[in-house]
PDB file of C-alpha atoms in Angstrom:
ATOM      1  CA  MET Z   1       1.062   9.453  14.062  1.00 94.00           C
ATOM      2  CA  PHE Z   2       0.972   6.485  11.741  1.00 97.00           C
ATOM      3  CA  SER Z   3       1.479   2.861  12.643  1.00 97.00           C
ATOM      4  CA  ILE Z   4       1.204  -0.663  11.314  1.00 98.00           C
ATOM      5  CA  SER Z   5      -0.420  -3.295  13.505  1.00 97.00           C
ATOM      6  CA  ASP Z   6      -0.995  -7.027  13.422  1.00 97.00           C
ATOM      7  CA  GLN Z   7      -3.594  -6.744  16.184  1.00 95.00           C
ATOM      8  CA  ASP Z   8      -7.374  -6.235  16.015  1.00 94.00           C
ATOM      9  CA  LEU Z   9      -7.822  -2.474  15.520  1.00 94.00           C
ATOM     10  CA  ASN Z  10     -10.990  -2.540  17.635  1.00 88.00           C
ATOM     11  CA  LEU Z  11      -8.737  -2.959  20.641  1.00 86.00           C
ATOM     12  CA  LEU Z  12      -6.888   0.266  19.972  1.00 86.00           C
ATOM     13  CA  GLU Z  13      -7.611   3.126  22.355  1.00 84.00           C
ATOM     14  CA  VAL Z  14      -6.688   6.575  21.051  1.00 88.00           C
ATOM     15  CA  SER Z  15      -7.640   9.961  22.425  1.00 86.00           C
ATOM     16  CA  GLU Z  16      -6.838  13.629  22.112  1.00 84.00           C
ATOM     17  CA  ASP Z  17      -6.346  14.968  25.588  1.00 81.00           C
ATOM     18  CA  SER Z  18      -5.611  18.650  25.123  1.00 86.00           C
ATOM     19  CA  GLY Z  19      -9.239  19.690  25.432  1.00 92.00           C
ATOM     20  CA  ARG Z  20      -8.941  21.867  22.324  1.00 94.00           C
ATOM     21  CA  ALA Z  21     -10.781  19.539  19.933  1.00 95.00           C
ATOM     22  CA  GLY Z  22     -14.457  20.091  19.227  1.00 96.00           C
ATOM     23  CA  ALA Z  23     -14.611  17.451  16.510  1.00 97.00           C
ATOM     24  CA  MET Z  24     -13.121  14.073  15.762  1.00 97.00           C
ATOM     25  CA  VAL Z  25     -13.730  12.473  12.370  1.00 97.00           C
ATOM     26  CA  ARG Z  26     -12.955   8.801  12.072  1.00 97.00           C
ATOM     27  CA  PHE Z  27     -12.723   6.706   8.923  1.00 98.00           C
ATOM     28  CA  ASP Z  28     -12.890   2.924   9.169  1.00 97.00           C
ATOM     29  CA  GLY Z  29     -11.792   0.735   6.288  1.00 97.00           C
ATOM     30  CA  ILE Z  30     -13.649  -2.574   6.657  1.00 97.00           C
ATOM     31  CA  VAL Z  31     -13.004  -5.922   4.996  1.00 96.00           C
ATOM     32  CA  ARG Z  32     -15.966  -6.525   2.683  1.00 95.00           C
ATOM     33  CA  ASN Z  33     -17.234  -9.807   1.325  1.00 95.00           C
ATOM     34  CA  HIS Z  34     -16.961  -8.996  -2.364  1.00 94.00           C
ATOM     35  CA  ASN Z  35     -14.531  -7.474  -4.840  1.00 92.00           C
ATOM     36  CA  GLU Z  36     -14.522  -7.367  -8.629  1.00 87.00           C
ATOM     37  CA  GLY Z  37     -17.564  -9.622  -8.751  1.00 91.00           C
ATOM     38  CA  LYS Z  38     -15.958 -12.304  -6.606  1.00 94.00           C
ATOM     39  CA  GLN Z  39     -17.080 -13.405  -3.168  1.00 96.00           C
ATOM     40  CA  VAL Z  40     -14.297 -12.764  -0.688  1.00 96.00           C
ATOM     41  CA  GLU Z  41     -13.887 -15.089   2.277  1.00 96.00           C
ATOM     42  CA  ALA Z  42     -10.832 -13.547   3.950  1.00 95.00           C
ATOM     43  CA  LEU Z  43      -7.744 -11.568   3.112  1.00 96.00           C
ATOM     44  CA  GLU Z  44      -4.182 -10.940   4.116  1.00 97.00           C
ATOM     45  CA  TYR Z  45      -2.357  -7.629   4.190  1.00 98.00           C
ATOM     46  CA  GLU Z  46       1.390  -7.481   3.883  1.00 98.00           C
ATOM     47  CA  SER Z  47       3.540  -4.365   4.198  1.00 98.00           C
ATOM     48  CA  TYR Z  48       7.045  -3.217   3.452  1.00 98.00           C
ATOM     49  CA  GLU Z  49       7.153  -1.882   6.965  1.00 98.00           C
ATOM     50  CA  ALA Z  50      10.208   0.380   6.852  1.00 98.00           C
ATOM     51  CA  LEU Z  51       8.882   2.341   3.884  1.00 98.00           C
ATOM     52  CA  ALA Z  52       5.236   2.095   4.959  1.00 98.00           C
ATOM     53  CA  LEU Z  53       6.026   3.788   8.259  1.00 98.00           C
ATOM     54  CA  LYS Z  54       8.035   6.531   6.556  1.00 98.00           C
ATOM     55  CA  GLU Z  55       5.382   7.189   3.963  1.00 98.00           C
ATOM     56  CA  GLY Z  56       2.522   7.017   6.452  1.00 98.00           C
ATOM     57  CA  LYS Z  57       4.228   9.480   8.779  1.00 98.00           C
ATOM     58  CA  ALA Z  58       4.924  11.805   5.848  1.00 98.00           C
ATOM     59  CA  ILE Z  59       1.225  11.732   4.894  1.00 98.00           C
ATOM     60  CA  VAL Z  60       0.175  12.597   8.442  1.00 98.00           C
ATOM     61  CA  GLU Z  61       2.691  15.449   8.547  1.00 98.00           C
ATOM     62  CA  GLU Z  62       1.367  16.763   5.212  1.00 98.00           C
ATOM     63  CA  ALA Z  63      -2.191  16.726   6.554  1.00 98.00           C
ATOM     64  CA  LEU Z  64      -1.155  18.533   9.732  1.00 98.00           C
ATOM     65  CA  GLN Z  65       0.413  21.245   7.543  1.00 98.00           C
ATOM     66  CA  LYS Z  66      -2.483  21.500   5.094  1.00 98.00           C
ATOM     67  CA  PHE Z  67      -5.406  21.488   7.519  1.00 98.00           C
ATOM     68  CA  ASP Z  68      -6.121  23.212  10.782  1.00 97.00           C
ATOM     69  CA  VAL Z  69      -6.211  20.022  12.828  1.00 97.00           C
ATOM     70  CA  TYR Z  70      -4.710  19.282  16.226  1.00 96.00           C
ATOM     71  CA  GLN Z  71      -3.908  15.623  15.908  1.00 97.00           C
ATOM     72  CA  ILE Z  72      -4.120  12.792  13.411  1.00 97.00           C
ATOM     73  CA  HIS Z  73      -3.836   9.113  14.122  1.00 97.00           C
ATOM     74  CA  ALA Z  74      -3.803   6.461  11.422  1.00 98.00           C
ATOM     75  CA  VAL Z  75      -3.152   2.748  11.726  1.00 98.00           C
ATOM     76  CA  HIS Z  76      -3.158   0.011   9.089  1.00 98.00           C
ATOM     77  CA  ARG Z  77      -3.580  -3.682   9.728  1.00 98.00           C
ATOM     78  CA  VAL Z  78      -1.346  -6.417   8.440  1.00 98.00           C
ATOM     79  CA  GLY Z  79      -1.855 -10.166   8.706  1.00 98.00           C
ATOM     80  CA  LYS Z  80      -4.947 -12.289   8.194  1.00 97.00           C
ATOM     81  CA  LEU Z  81      -8.314 -10.542   8.358  1.00 97.00           C
ATOM     82  CA  ALA Z  82     -11.875 -11.817   8.249  1.00 97.00           C
ATOM     83  CA  ILE Z  83     -14.942 -10.172   6.727  1.00 97.00           C
ATOM     84  CA  GLY Z  84     -15.968  -7.236   8.898  1.00 97.00           C
ATOM     85  CA  ASP Z  85     -12.528  -6.743  10.416  1.00 97.00           C
ATOM     86  CA  LEU Z  86     -11.023  -3.275  10.442  1.00 97.00           C
ATOM     87  CA  ALA Z  87      -8.309  -2.842   7.827  1.00 98.00           C
ATOM     88  CA  VAL Z  88      -7.476   0.776   8.575  1.00 98.00           C
ATOM     89  CA  ILE Z  89      -8.574   3.555  10.923  1.00 98.00           C
ATOM     90  CA  VAL Z  90      -7.909   7.258  10.447  1.00 98.00           C
ATOM     91  CA  ARG Z  91      -8.848   9.788  13.132  1.00 97.00           C
ATOM     92  CA  ALA Z  92      -8.488  13.557  12.873  1.00 97.00           C
ATOM     93  CA  TRP Z  93      -9.173  16.038  15.669  1.00 97.00           C
ATOM     94  CA  SER Z  94      -9.882  19.723  15.112  1.00 97.00           C
ATOM     95  CA  ALA Z  95     -11.719  22.633  16.683  1.00 97.00           C
ATOM     96  CA  HIS Z  96     -14.505  22.401  14.095  1.00 96.00           C
ATOM     97  CA  ARG Z  97     -15.729  19.544  11.936  1.00 97.00           C
ATOM     98  CA  ALA Z  98     -14.833  20.750   8.428  1.00 98.00           C
ATOM     99  CA  GLN Z  99     -11.080  20.585   8.878  1.00 98.00           C
ATOM    100  CA  ALA Z 100     -11.290  17.191  10.551  1.00 98.00           C
ATOM    101  CA  PHE Z 101     -13.356  15.817   7.639  1.00 98.00           C
ATOM    102  CA  ASP Z 102     -10.889  17.225   5.108  1.00 98.00           C
ATOM    103  CA  ALA Z 103      -7.829  15.937   6.908  1.00 98.00           C
ATOM    104  CA  CYS Z 104      -9.319  12.485   7.408  1.00 98.00           C
ATOM    105  CA  ARG Z 105     -10.220  12.258   3.718  1.00 98.00           C
ATOM    106  CA  TYR Z 106      -6.764  13.406   2.661  1.00 98.00           C
ATOM    107  CA  VAL Z 107      -4.992  10.878   4.853  1.00 98.00           C
ATOM    108  CA  ILE Z 108      -7.009   7.840   3.748  1.00 98.00           C
ATOM    109  CA  ASP Z 109      -6.759   8.802   0.067  1.00 97.00           C
ATOM    110  CA  GLU Z 110      -2.991   9.185   0.310  1.00 97.00           C
ATOM    111  CA  ILE Z 111      -2.596   5.959   2.274  1.00 97.00           C
ATOM    112  CA  LYS Z 112      -4.421   4.071  -0.455  1.00 96.00           C
ATOM    113  CA  GLY Z 113      -2.222   5.558  -3.141  1.00 95.00           C
ATOM    114  CA  ARG Z 114       1.207   5.610  -1.526  1.00 96.00           C
ATOM    115  CA  VAL Z 115       1.721   3.338   1.461  1.00 97.00           C
ATOM    116  CA  PRO Z 116       3.320   0.030   0.419  1.00 98.00           C
ATOM    117  CA  VAL Z 117       0.711  -2.439   1.606  1.00 98.00           C
ATOM    118  CA  TRP Z 118      -0.532  -5.338  -0.495  1.00 97.00           C
ATOM    119  CA  LYS Z 119      -3.698  -7.407  -0.259  1.00 97.00           C
ATOM    120  CA  LEU Z 120      -4.121 -11.104  -0.937  1.00 97.00           C
ATOM    121  CA  GLU Z 121      -7.789 -12.004  -1.292  1.00 96.00           C
ATOM    122  CA  HIS Z 122      -9.106 -15.486  -0.604  1.00 97.00           C
ATOM    123  CA  TYR Z 123     -12.357 -16.234  -2.431  1.00 97.00           C
ATOM    124  CA  THR Z 124     -15.206 -18.518  -1.503  1.00 96.00           C
ATOM    125  CA  ASP Z 125     -14.506 -20.670  -4.581  1.00 96.00           C
ATOM    126  CA  GLY Z 126     -11.107 -21.590  -3.123  1.00 96.00           C
ATOM    127  CA  SER Z 127      -9.046 -19.345  -5.404  1.00 96.00           C
ATOM    128  CA  ARG Z 128      -6.837 -16.480  -4.261  1.00 96.00           C
ATOM    129  CA  ASP Z 129      -5.228 -13.467  -5.891  1.00 94.00           C
ATOM    130  CA  TRP Z 130      -3.169 -10.395  -5.110  1.00 95.00           C
ATOM    131  CA  VAL Z 131      -5.187  -7.249  -5.714  1.00 93.00           C
ATOM    132  CA  PHE Z 132      -3.408  -5.557  -8.534  1.00 85.00           C
ATOM    133  CA  CYS Z 133      -4.802  -2.281  -9.763  1.00 76.00           C
ATOM    134  CA  PRO Z 134      -2.266   0.331 -10.922  1.00 71.00           C
ATOM    135  CA  HIS Z 135      -4.973   2.979 -11.200  1.00 69.00           C
ATOM    136  CA  CYS Z 136      -6.096   2.438  -7.632  1.00 63.00           C
ATOM    137  CA  ALA Z 137      -2.503   2.665  -6.471  1.00 64.00           C
ATOM    138  CA  SER Z 138      -1.951   5.908  -8.366  1.00 59.00           C
ATOM    139  CA  GLY Z 139      -4.273   7.686  -5.972  1.00 51.00           C
ATOM    140  CA  HIS Z 140      -6.037   9.424  -8.842  1.00 47.00           C
ATOM    141  CA  HIS Z 141      -9.500   8.074  -8.334  1.00 46.00           C
ATOM    142  CA  GLU Z 142     -12.447   9.360  -6.411  1.00 42.00           C
ATOM    143  CA  HIS Z 143     -15.537   7.330  -7.052  1.00 35.00           C
ATOM    144  CA  GLU Z 144     -16.839   4.516  -9.173  1.00 37.00           C
ATOM    145  CA  HIS Z 145     -14.954   4.561 -12.420  1.00 35.00           C
ATOM    146  CA  VAL Z 146     -13.837   2.571 -15.405  1.00 35.00           C
ATOM    147  CA  HIS Z 147     -10.239   1.489 -15.800  1.00 36.00           C
ATOM    148  CA  ASP Z 148      -8.629   1.272 -19.188  1.00 35.00           C
ATOM    149  CA  HIS Z 149      -6.191  -1.474 -18.427  1.00 36.00           C
ATOM    150  CA  ALA Z 150      -6.288  -5.181 -19.066  1.00 38.00           C
ATOM    151  CA  HIS Z 151      -8.914  -6.176 -16.527  1.00 39.00           C
ATOM    152  CA  ASP Z 152     -11.475  -3.479 -17.224  1.00 41.00           C
ATOM    153  CA  HIS Z 153     -13.898  -3.220 -14.391  1.00 45.00           C
ATOM    154  CA  HIS Z 154     -16.046  -0.936 -12.340  1.00 47.00           C
ATOM    155  CA  HIS Z 155     -15.506  -0.607  -8.673  1.00 52.00           C
ATOM    156  CA  ASP Z 156     -15.645   1.803  -5.847  1.00 51.00           C
ATOM    157  CA  HIS Z 157     -13.589   2.336  -2.740  1.00 51.00           C
TER     158      HIS Z 157
ATOM    159  CA  MET D   1      29.429  -6.256 -11.597  1.00 92.00           C
ATOM    160  CA  ASN D   2      27.187  -4.843  -8.850  1.00 96.00           C
ATOM    161  CA  GLU D   3      25.642  -6.603  -5.905  1.00 98.00           C
ATOM    162  CA  TYR D   4      22.251  -5.540  -4.592  1.00 98.00           C
ATOM    163  CA  LYS D   5      20.155  -6.664  -1.678  1.00 98.00           C
ATOM    164  CA  LEU D   6      16.580  -7.276  -2.821  1.00 98.00           C
ATOM    165  CA  LEU D   7      13.384  -7.693  -0.809  1.00 98.00           C
ATOM    166  CA  PHE D   8      10.257  -9.118  -2.394  1.00 98.00           C
ATOM    167  CA  PHE D   9       6.702  -8.476  -1.267  1.00 97.00           C
ATOM    168  CA  GLY D  10       3.207  -9.573  -2.276  1.00 95.00           C
ATOM    169  CA  TRP D  11       2.810 -10.944  -5.782  1.00 95.00           C
ATOM    170  CA  LEU D  12       6.512 -10.483  -6.386  1.00 96.00           C
ATOM    171  CA  SER D  13       7.496 -12.748  -3.486  1.00 96.00           C
ATOM    172  CA  GLU D  14       5.384 -15.503  -4.989  1.00 95.00           C
ATOM    173  CA  GLN D  15       6.876 -15.031  -8.445  1.00 96.00           C
ATOM    174  CA  THR D  16      10.416 -15.247  -7.096  1.00 96.00           C
ATOM    175  CA  ASN D  17       9.541 -17.749  -4.381  1.00 96.00           C
ATOM    176  CA  CYS D  18      11.656 -15.821  -1.903  1.00 96.00           C
ATOM    177  CA  ARG D  19      11.495 -12.851   0.447  1.00 97.00           C
ATOM    178  CA  GLU D  20      15.015 -11.538   0.104  1.00 97.00           C
ATOM    179  CA  THR D  21      18.149 -12.268  -1.823  1.00 97.00           C
ATOM    180  CA  THR D  22      21.498 -10.890  -2.870  1.00 98.00           C
ATOM    181  CA  TRP D  23      21.648 -10.298  -6.597  1.00 98.00           C
ATOM    182  CA  GLN D  24      24.721  -9.991  -8.827  1.00 97.00           C
ATOM    183  CA  SER D  25      23.848  -7.575 -11.596  1.00 97.00           C
ATOM    184  CA  GLN D  26      25.136  -5.701 -14.594  1.00 95.00           C
ATOM    185  CA  ALA D  27      22.416  -3.104 -14.053  1.00 97.00           C
ATOM    186  CA  ASP D  28      23.134   0.352 -12.689  1.00 97.00           C
ATOM    187  CA  LYS D  29      19.513   1.526 -12.649  1.00 98.00           C
ATOM    188  CA  PRO D  30      16.324  -0.053 -11.250  1.00 98.00           C
ATOM    189  CA  ALA D  31      14.759  -0.334 -14.724  1.00 98.00           C
ATOM    190  CA  ALA D  32      17.578  -2.543 -15.959  1.00 98.00           C
ATOM    191  CA  LEU D  33      17.631  -4.510 -12.721  1.00 98.00           C
ATOM    192  CA  LEU D  34      13.906  -5.187 -12.997  1.00 98.00           C
ATOM    193  CA  ALA D  35      14.411  -6.353 -16.581  1.00 97.00           C
ATOM    194  CA  GLU D  36      16.968  -8.886 -15.325  1.00 97.00           C
ATOM    195  CA  LEU D  37      14.502 -10.154 -12.727  1.00 98.00           C
ATOM    196  CA  VAL D  38      11.637 -10.346 -15.196  1.00 97.00           C
ATOM    197  CA  GLU D  39      13.753 -12.473 -17.502  1.00 97.00           C
ATOM    198  CA  HIS D  40      15.220 -14.659 -14.755  1.00 97.00           C
ATOM    199  CA  TYR D  41      11.880 -15.406 -13.098  1.00 97.00           C
ATOM    200  CA  ASN D  42       9.855 -15.323 -16.317  1.00 96.00           C
ATOM    201  CA  MET D  43       7.456 -12.730 -14.945  1.00 96.00           C
ATOM    202  CA  ASP D  44       4.460 -11.198 -16.705  1.00 93.00           C
ATOM    203  CA  GLN D  45       5.577  -7.790 -18.022  1.00 92.00           C
ATOM    204  CA  ASP D  46       1.974  -6.589 -18.150  1.00 90.00           C
ATOM    205  CA  ARG D  47       2.226  -6.599 -14.379  1.00 91.00           C
ATOM    206  CA  THR D  48       5.799  -5.512 -13.793  1.00 94.00           C
ATOM    207  CA  ARG D  49       5.536  -2.428 -15.998  1.00 91.00           C
ATOM    208  CA  HIS D  50       3.386  -0.800 -13.316  1.00 91.00           C
ATOM    209  CA  PHE D  51       5.948  -1.311 -10.565  1.00 95.00           C
ATOM    210  CA  ASN D  52       7.558   1.448  -8.578  1.00 96.00           C
ATOM    211  CA  VAL D  53      10.852   1.127  -6.769  1.00 98.00           C
ATOM    212  CA  ALA D  54      12.411   2.022  -3.433  1.00 98.00           C
ATOM    213  CA  VAL D  55      16.153   2.317  -2.900  1.00 98.00           C
ATOM    214  CA  ASN D  56      17.485   2.137   0.656  1.00 98.00           C
ATOM    215  CA  ASP D  57      13.951   2.477   2.056  1.00 97.00           C
ATOM    216  CA  GLU D  58      13.062   5.605   0.026  1.00 97.00           C
ATOM    217  CA  TYR D  59      10.859   5.820  -3.062  1.00 97.00           C
ATOM    218  CA  ALA D  60      13.049   6.328  -6.124  1.00 98.00           C
ATOM    219  CA  ASP D  61      12.746   6.533  -9.895  1.00 97.00           C
ATOM    220  CA  MET D  62      13.370   3.665 -12.269  1.00 97.00           C
ATOM    221  CA  ASP D  63      16.330   5.606 -13.692  1.00 97.00           C
ATOM    222  CA  THR D  64      17.900   6.433 -10.323  1.00 97.00           C
ATOM    223  CA  ALA D  65      21.627   5.637 -10.290  1.00 98.00           C
ATOM    224  CA  LEU D  66      22.268   2.562  -8.143  1.00 98.00           C
ATOM    225  CA  ASN D  67      25.380   1.817  -6.126  1.00 98.00           C
ATOM    226  CA  SER D  68      26.625  -1.642  -5.349  1.00 97.00           C
ATOM    227  CA  GLY D  69      25.328  -2.640  -1.928  1.00 98.00           C
ATOM    228  CA  ASP D  70      22.040  -0.740  -2.264  1.00 98.00           C
ATOM    229  CA  LEU D  71      18.827  -2.227  -0.914  1.00 98.00           C
ATOM    230  CA  VAL D  72      16.419  -2.280  -3.845  1.00 98.00           C
ATOM    231  CA  VAL D  73      12.735  -3.091  -3.421  1.00 98.00           C
ATOM    232  CA  PHE D  74      10.339  -3.202  -6.352  1.00 98.00           C
ATOM    233  CA  ILE D  75       6.861  -2.064  -5.379  1.00 97.00           C
ATOM    234  CA  PRO D  76       3.873  -3.717  -7.054  1.00 95.00           C
ATOM    235  CA  PRO D  77       0.789  -1.458  -7.193  1.00 94.00           C
ATOM    236  CA  VAL D  78      -0.188  -0.906  -3.578  1.00 96.00           C
ATOM    237  CA  ALA D  79      -3.565  -2.075  -2.292  1.00 95.00           C
ATOM    238  CA  GLY D  80      -3.958  -0.853   1.261  1.00 94.00           C
ATOM    239  CA  GLY D  81      -6.885   0.942   2.837  1.00 89.00           C
TER     240      GLY D  81
END
């Protein structure tokens, strides 16, 4: 399943109760204190919830079809977050670890590229800006890379 | 003349200074509708040219045929995760 939450994701209890799973891979997206060379103090996530839920559920369904996993749970935060807070959690359960790793990776990559969520960063110098990277949103990135658009920069995710 | 319901999110909501509105438009496709908004709100086209669009809560193409009454939401590059 996929959900959007305005509550601390640490409080979320999720389990797979069938007894079939021998592995659970979990990805945590964490609010970090820097981005694009700026010191980040806090951030806000905003979603277009109706479409975000549809797209998130579609991604989970795709992963369940592609990989031999029993269950997938993904949740994305909205609202105001502090450094160290959890922005997103993806969990995938499978009989063996490889499929759970693959499914977890697929789901977080697709979330980052497709789910309509936007991030407003507040910086320690008092400024703020919406994160705006078409290449990141395209989902066609893997590791540290160089963008060819107006604000050329290196970053990783 | 068509009438569309528009929702604005993120950067776009700050540019338009609103979250939702009803928009009278000559446009029959999202691309033309976005051009009207860019002109009306004097938005930076370097940013808006990367937008996607959703029509009635489904991702659509910029040349999708619109019908009066549609809910149209322009999607700035997403930044979740």
